[in-house]
mmCIF file of C-alpha atoms in Angstrom:
data_model
loop_
_atom_site.group_PDB
_atom_site.id
_atom_site.type_symbol
_atom_site.label_atom_id
_atom_site.label_comp_id
_atom_site.label_asym_id
_atom_site.label_seq_id
_atom_site.Cartn_x
_atom_site.Cartn_y
_atom_site.Cartn_z
ATOM 1 C CA UNK A 1 0.180 -0.024 -0.209
ATOM 2 C CA UNK A 2 3.063 2.528 0.863
ATOM 3 C CA UNK A 3 4.417 1.392 -2.451
ATOM 4 C CA UNK A 4 1.326 2.146 -4.155
ATOM 5 C CA UNK A 5 0.750 5.711 -2.490
ATOM 6 C CA UNK A 6 4.671 6.929 -3.258
ATOM 7 C CA UNK A 7 4.226 5.608 -7.212
ATOM 8 C CA UNK A 8 0.964 7.618 -6.797
ATOM 9 C CA UNK A 9 2.148 10.671 -5.645
ATOM 10 C CA UNK A 10 5.256 11.134 -7.830
ATOM 11 C CA UNK A 11 3.113 10.573 -11.079
ATOM 12 C CA UNK A 12 0.275 12.982 -9.795
ATOM 13 C CA UNK A 13 3.423 15.580 -9.688
ATOM 14 C CA UNK A 14 4.670 14.364 -13.108
ATOM 15 C CA UNK A 15 1.552 14.653 -14.830
ATOM 16 C CA UNK A 16 0.270 18.174 -13.393
ATOM 17 C CA UNK A 17 3.414 20.145 -12.876
ATOM 18 C CA UNK A 18 5.192 18.724 -15.732
ATOM 19 C CA UNK A 19 3.106 21.220 -17.978
ATOM 20 C CA UNK A 20 3.657 23.572 -15.472
ATOM 21 C CA UNK A 21 7.198 23.312 -16.199
ATOM 22 C CA UNK A 22 6.937 23.245 -19.516
ATOM 23 C CA UNK A 23 5.244 26.293 -19.732
ATOM 24 C CA UNK A 24 7.521 28.201 -17.376
ATOM 25 C CA UNK A 25 10.133 27.177 -20.236
ATOM 26 C CA UNK A 26 8.198 28.767 -23.205
ATOM 27 C CA UNK A 27 6.759 31.523 -21.125
ATOM 28 C CA UNK A 28 9.242 33.010 -18.586
ATOM 29 C CA UNK A 29 8.045 36.675 -18.523
ATOM 30 C CA UNK A 30 4.307 34.686 -16.901
ATOM 31 C CA UNK A 31 3.263 36.969 -14.217
ATOM 32 C CA UNK A 32 3.878 35.896 -10.783
ATOM 33 C CA UNK A 33 0.106 35.629 -9.655
ATOM 34 C CA UNK A 34 -1.178 33.469 -12.393
ATOM 35 C CA UNK A 35 1.903 31.339 -11.358
ATOM 36 C CA UNK A 36 0.964 31.250 -7.784
ATOM 37 C CA UNK A 37 -2.624 30.308 -8.727
ATOM 38 C CA UNK A 38 -1.432 27.664 -11.376
ATOM 39 C CA UNK A 39 0.631 26.257 -8.463
ATOM 40 C CA UNK A 40 -2.406 26.192 -6.084
ATOM 41 C CA UNK A 41 -5.024 24.780 -8.458
ATOM 42 C CA UNK A 42 -2.678 22.106 -9.580
ATOM 43 C CA UNK A 43 -1.864 20.958 -5.674
ATOM 44 C CA UNK A 44 -5.646 20.966 -4.788
ATOM 45 C CA UNK A 45 -6.428 19.127 -8.106
ATOM 46 C CA UNK A 46 -3.436 16.332 -7.254
ATOM 47 C CA UNK A 47 -4.412 16.079 -3.491
ATOM 48 C CA UNK A 48 -8.126 14.995 -4.952
ATOM 49 C CA UNK A 49 -6.981 12.467 -7.512
ATOM 50 C CA UNK A 50 -4.913 10.914 -4.349
ATOM 51 C CA UNK A 51 -7.786 10.985 -2.272
ATOM 52 C CA UNK A 52 -10.194 9.417 -4.633
ATOM 53 C CA UNK A 53 -7.519 6.815 -5.542
ATOM 54 C CA UNK A 54 -7.292 5.998 -1.781
ATOM 55 C CA UNK A 55 -10.984 6.657 -0.357
ATOM 56 C CA UNK A 56 -13.033 5.578 -3.464
ATOM 57 C CA UNK A 57 -15.544 7.917 -4.652
ATOM 58 C CA UNK A 58 -18.107 7.010 -2.294
ATOM 59 C CA UNK A 59 -16.314 7.806 0.808
ATOM 60 C CA UNK A 60 -14.607 10.790 -0.660
ATOM 61 C CA UNK A 61 -17.939 12.496 -1.393
ATOM 62 C CA UNK A 62 -19.126 11.581 2.234
ATOM 63 C CA UNK A 63 -16.099 13.532 3.056
ATOM 64 C CA UNK A 64 -16.609 16.262 0.984
ATOM 65 C CA UNK A 65 -20.656 16.469 1.986
ATOM 66 C CA UNK A 66 -20.442 15.812 5.391
ATOM 67 C CA UNK A 67 -23.107 14.569 7.729
ATOM 68 C CA UNK A 68 -26.316 15.472 7.092
ATOM 69 C CA UNK A 69 -27.623 15.499 10.645
ATOM 70 C CA UNK A 70 -27.975 18.240 13.024
ATOM 71 C CA UNK A 71 -24.418 18.130 15.299
ATOM 72 C CA UNK A 72 -26.410 17.289 18.551
ATOM 73 C CA UNK A 73 -28.105 14.100 16.875
ATOM 74 C CA UNK A 74 -24.860 13.318 15.199
ATOM 75 C CA UNK A 75 -22.969 13.804 18.676
ATOM 76 C CA UNK A 76 -25.585 11.709 20.221
ATOM 77 C CA UNK A 77 -25.500 8.968 17.589
ATOM 78 C CA UNK A 78 -21.689 8.700 18.425
ATOM 79 C CA UNK A 79 -21.868 8.839 21.803
ATOM 80 C CA UNK A 80 -24.548 5.615 21.609
ATOM 81 C CA UNK A 81 -21.487 3.601 19.253
ATOM 82 C CA UNK A 82 -18.857 5.025 22.323
ATOM 83 C CA UNK A 83 -20.887 3.100 25.298
ATOM 84 C CA UNK A 84 -22.078 0.321 23.257
ATOM 85 C CA UNK A 85 -17.992 -0.249 22.332
ATOM 86 C CA UNK A 86 -17.665 -0.076 26.037
ATOM 87 C CA UNK A 87 -20.253 -2.632 26.984
ATOM 88 C CA UNK A 88 -19.524 -5.277 24.649
ATOM 89 C CA UNK A 89 -15.536 -4.384 25.949
ATOM 90 C CA UNK A 90 -16.413 -4.475 29.266
ATOM 91 C CA UNK A 91 -18.476 -8.336 29.073
ATOM 92 C CA UNK A 92 -15.432 -9.864 26.730
ATOM 93 C CA UNK A 93 -12.553 -8.905 29.139
ATOM 94 C CA UNK A 94 -13.993 -10.266 32.342
ATOM 95 C CA UNK A 95 -12.457 -13.880 33.019
ATOM 96 C CA UNK A 96 -14.368 -16.532 31.864
ATOM 97 C CA UNK A 97 -16.886 -18.212 33.525
ATOM 98 C CA UNK A 98 -20.480 -17.967 34.790
ATOM 99 C CA UNK A 99 -20.196 -14.036 35.149
ATOM 100 C CA UNK A 100 -18.927 -13.759 31.875
ATOM 101 C CA UNK A 101 -21.413 -15.902 29.950
ATOM 102 C CA UNK A 102 -24.154 -13.918 31.732
ATOM 103 C CA UNK A 103 -22.184 -10.494 30.632
ATOM 104 C CA UNK A 104 -22.530 -12.232 27.184
ATOM 105 C CA UNK A 105 -26.031 -12.813 26.970
ATOM 106 C CA UNK A 106 -26.748 -9.179 27.855
ATOM 107 C CA UNK A 107 -24.432 -8.076 24.938
ATOM 108 C CA UNK A 108 -26.846 -9.629 22.588
ATOM 109 C CA UNK A 109 -29.980 -6.474 22.493
ATOM 110 C CA UNK A 110 -26.758 -3.903 22.859
ATOM 111 C CA UNK A 111 -25.659 -5.292 19.646
ATOM 112 C CA UNK A 112 -28.810 -5.342 18.013
ATOM 113 C CA UNK A 113 -29.681 -2.075 19.460
ATOM 114 C CA UNK A 114 -26.795 -0.690 17.581
ATOM 115 C CA UNK A 115 -27.579 -2.157 14.226
ATOM 116 C CA UNK A 116 -31.041 -0.708 14.743
ATOM 117 C CA UNK A 117 -29.375 2.747 15.312
ATOM 118 C CA UNK A 118 -27.520 2.685 12.406
ATOM 119 C CA UNK A 119 -30.944 1.986 10.172
ATOM 120 C CA UNK A 120 -32.669 4.907 12.522
ATOM 121 C CA UNK A 121 -29.281 7.232 11.511
ATOM 122 C CA UNK A 122 -29.718 6.235 8.249
ATOM 123 C CA UNK A 123 -32.966 7.104 7.341
ATOM 124 C CA UNK A 124 -33.365 10.398 9.545
ATOM 125 C CA UNK A 125 -29.878 11.699 7.182
ATOM 126 C CA UNK A 126 -32.138 10.742 3.960
ATOM 127 C CA UNK A 127 -34.830 12.479 5.627
ATOM 128 C CA UNK A 128 -32.547 15.499 6.151
ATOM 129 C CA UNK A 129 -30.938 15.351 3.010
ATOM 130 C CA UNK A 130 -34.323 15.639 0.973
ATOM 131 C CA UNK A 131 -36.622 17.732 3.093
ATOM 132 C CA UNK A 132 -36.927 21.020 4.765
ATOM 133 C CA UNK A 133 -39.893 20.293 6.853
ATOM 134 C CA UNK A 134 -40.130 23.526 8.642
ATOM 135 C CA UNK A 135 -39.843 25.438 5.301
ATOM 136 C CA UNK A 136 -42.599 22.973 3.335
ATOM 137 C CA UNK A 137 -45.014 23.508 6.203
ATOM 138 C CA UNK A 138 -44.835 27.250 6.449
ATOM 139 C CA UNK A 139 -45.162 27.219 2.663
ATOM 140 C CA UNK A 140 -48.538 24.956 2.310
ATOM 141 C CA UNK A 141 -50.162 26.526 5.301
ATOM 142 C CA UNK A 142 -49.662 30.019 3.255
ATOM 143 C CA UNK A 143 -51.091 28.132 0.267
ATOM 144 C CA UNK A 144 -54.246 26.686 2.008
ATOM 145 C CA UNK A 145 -54.726 30.259 3.554
ATOM 146 C CA UNK A 146 -54.240 31.884 -0.128
ATOM 147 C CA UNK A 147 -56.832 29.040 -1.302
ATOM 148 C CA UNK A 148 -59.398 29.977 1.158
ATOM 149 C CA UNK A 149 -59.534 33.843 0.359
ATOM 150 C CA UNK A 150 -60.002 32.754 -3.200
ATOM 151 C CA UNK A 151 -62.460 30.477 -2.755
ATOM 152 C CA UNK A 152 -64.349 33.040 -0.570
ATOM 153 C CA UNK A 153 -65.185 35.365 -3.913
ATOM 154 C CA UNK A 154 -65.064 32.410 -6.723
ATOM 155 C CA UNK A 155 -67.568 31.700 -8.730
ATOM 156 C CA UNK A 156 -69.336 28.431 -9.139
ATOM 157 C CA UNK A 157 -67.017 26.053 -11.628
ATOM 158 C CA UNK A 158 -63.545 27.754 -9.668
ATOM 159 C CA UNK A 159 -64.990 27.285 -6.182
ATOM 160 C CA UNK A 160 -65.231 23.403 -6.883
ATOM 161 C CA UNK A 161 -61.670 23.472 -8.279
ATOM 162 C CA UNK A 162 -60.327 25.282 -5.207
ATOM 163 C CA UNK A 163 -62.568 23.324 -2.988
ATOM 164 C CA UNK A 164 -60.521 20.572 -4.720
ATOM 165 C CA UNK A 165 -57.378 21.958 -4.912
ATOM 166 C CA UNK A 166 -57.698 22.757 -0.723
ATOM 167 C CA UNK A 167 -58.270 19.463 -0.140
ATOM 168 C CA UNK A 168 -55.372 18.075 -1.424
ATOM 169 C CA UNK A 169 -52.848 20.721 -0.036
ATOM 170 C CA UNK A 170 -54.769 19.892 3.470
ATOM 171 C CA UNK A 171 -54.120 16.354 2.836
ATOM 172 C CA UNK A 172 -50.224 17.234 1.760
ATOM 173 C CA UNK A 173 -49.552 19.168 5.091
ATOM 174 C CA UNK A 174 -51.302 15.991 7.131
ATOM 175 C CA UNK A 175 -48.251 14.030 5.837
ATOM 176 C CA UNK A 176 -45.919 16.460 6.116
ATOM 177 C CA UNK A 177 -46.912 16.826 9.630
ATOM 178 C CA UNK A 178 -47.071 12.879 10.517
ATOM 179 C CA UNK A 179 -43.610 13.176 9.065
ATOM 180 C CA UNK A 180 -42.009 15.823 11.469
ATOM 181 C CA UNK A 181 -43.886 13.945 14.436
ATOM 182 C CA UNK A 182 -41.604 11.106 13.121
ATOM 183 C CA UNK A 183 -38.401 13.079 12.662
ATOM 184 C CA UNK A 184 -39.010 14.704 16.192
ATOM 185 C CA UNK A 185 -40.099 11.164 17.763
ATOM 186 C CA UNK A 186 -36.580 9.953 16.133
ATOM 187 C CA UNK A 187 -34.124 12.456 17.421
ATOM 188 C CA UNK A 188 -35.768 11.731 20.697
ATOM 189 C CA UNK A 189 -35.145 8.051 20.429
ATOM 190 C CA UNK A 190 -31.524 8.980 19.106
ATOM 191 C CA UNK A 191 -30.706 10.948 22.263
ATOM 192 C CA UNK A 192 -32.712 8.185 24.616
ATOM 193 C CA UNK A 193 -30.547 5.646 23.790
ATOM 194 C CA UNK A 194 -27.160 7.226 24.118
ATOM 195 C CA UNK A 195 -28.376 7.934 27.520
ATOM 196 C CA UNK A 196 -29.961 4.406 28.199
ATOM 197 C CA UNK A 197 -26.610 2.957 27.196
ATOM 198 C CA UNK A 198 -24.477 5.007 29.561
ATOM 199 C CA UNK A 199 -26.597 3.926 32.101
ATOM 200 C CA UNK A 200 -26.383 0.532 30.919
ATOM 201 C CA UNK A 201 -22.528 0.372 31.245
ATOM 202 C CA UNK A 202 -22.161 2.039 34.377
ATOM 203 C CA UNK A 203 -24.595 -0.833 35.743
ATOM 204 C CA UNK A 204 -21.831 -3.285 34.321
ATOM 205 C CA UNK A 205 -19.275 -1.354 35.925
ATOM 206 C CA UNK A 206 -20.998 -2.050 38.935
ATOM 207 C CA UNK A 207 -21.993 -5.519 38.725
ATOM 208 C CA UNK A 208 -18.155 -6.276 37.546
ATOM 209 C CA UNK A 209 -16.531 -4.104 40.194
ATOM 210 C CA UNK A 210 -18.780 -6.430 42.938
ATOM 211 C CA UNK A 211 -18.016 -9.422 41.101
ATOM 212 C CA UNK A 212 -21.798 -9.891 42.355
ATOM 213 C CA UNK A 213 -23.702 -12.823 40.110
ATOM 214 C CA UNK A 214 -27.189 -11.094 40.883
ATOM 215 C CA UNK A 215 -29.732 -12.829 38.449
ATOM 216 C CA UNK A 216 -31.906 -10.403 39.538
ATOM 217 C CA UNK A 217 -30.099 -6.981 38.721
ATOM 218 C CA UNK A 218 -29.183 -8.943 35.441
ATOM 219 C CA UNK A 219 -33.343 -9.576 34.520
ATOM 220 C CA UNK A 220 -33.848 -6.220 35.045
ATOM 221 C CA UNK A 221 -31.055 -4.869 33.288
ATOM 222 C CA UNK A 222 -31.767 -7.207 30.228
ATOM 223 C CA UNK A 223 -35.864 -6.232 30.262
ATOM 224 C CA UNK A 224 -35.147 -2.421 30.335
ATOM 225 C CA UNK A 225 -32.690 -3.090 27.525
ATOM 226 C CA UNK A 226 -35.265 -5.127 25.443
ATOM 227 C CA UNK A 227 -37.759 -2.389 25.846
ATOM 228 C CA UNK A 228 -36.071 -0.012 24.426
ATOM 229 C CA UNK A 229 -34.801 -2.497 21.613
ATOM 230 C CA UNK A 230 -38.511 -2.980 20.578
ATOM 231 C CA UNK A 231 -39.460 0.872 20.928
ATOM 232 C CA UNK A 232 -36.524 1.292 18.638
ATOM 233 C CA UNK A 233 -37.851 -1.301 16.098
ATOM 234 C CA UNK A 234 -41.061 0.215 16.077
ATOM 235 C CA UNK A 235 -39.420 3.395 15.046
ATOM 236 C CA UNK A 236 -38.298 1.718 12.263
ATOM 237 C CA UNK A 237 -40.875 0.348 11.242
ATOM 238 C CA UNK A 238 -42.706 4.009 10.829
ATOM 239 C CA UNK A 239 -39.540 4.777 8.980
ATOM 240 C CA UNK A 240 -40.201 2.049 6.348
ATOM 241 C CA UNK A 241 -43.841 2.874 6.308
ATOM 242 C CA UNK A 242 -42.791 6.620 5.390
ATOM 243 C CA UNK A 243 -40.275 5.453 2.541
ATOM 244 C CA UNK A 244 -37.061 6.665 4.584
ATOM 245 C CA UNK A 245 -35.738 3.600 5.436
ATOM 246 C CA UNK A 246 -32.168 2.647 3.862
ATOM 247 C CA UNK A 247 -33.254 0.145 1.388
ATOM 248 C CA UNK A 248 -36.369 2.976 -0.206
ATOM 249 C CA UNK A 249 -35.268 4.049 -3.802
#
């Protein structure tokens, strides 16, 4: 891999800066400002070529675009994954025996939790990248109000058309509100996942520190995790119905 990168850099330098050397030879009186601009431009192109070759088109596009999620939501997702990894590390580092076996059972819903969190994150990112719900809701509300005003003075034929159009706009408004409710609930769910996984990690550390194989404590922990996992699955089912799952076209 290292040899490939070295060869790629050498090739990029030769392919991009070679013409510049030829240009300097043919036009030695070229202004320094233009030369400096060309050097900067070629350096940027070379960097993009190298990144594109190493990372691939998909990853490079993600780097350039950044996350479409709000910063607070992206932070909660990162915290959830962090605590999930800590929980799994705590269980796997415990010495082999009945306690580790019981801790491993607790890991199963945590792993499914994190998998479903990724799906929910992708669905929200898809929603944020395609829609601006606050703006759309304001726009459709203004359109409904305008149609109502027009219908007051419209003649019979036009009035019938405006009523049908008004009904269609109201249906669209209801769909947008449903989508907004889902978005809000999904954001709250993601924040709660981060908080719950933090609590789960703290409880697991307490159990490990005490070395207390208390099945009742484990059972309560499992029930809480399973309850939240069920709630997360419900959110994913709603996301699928609304057409914002990762598999949706």
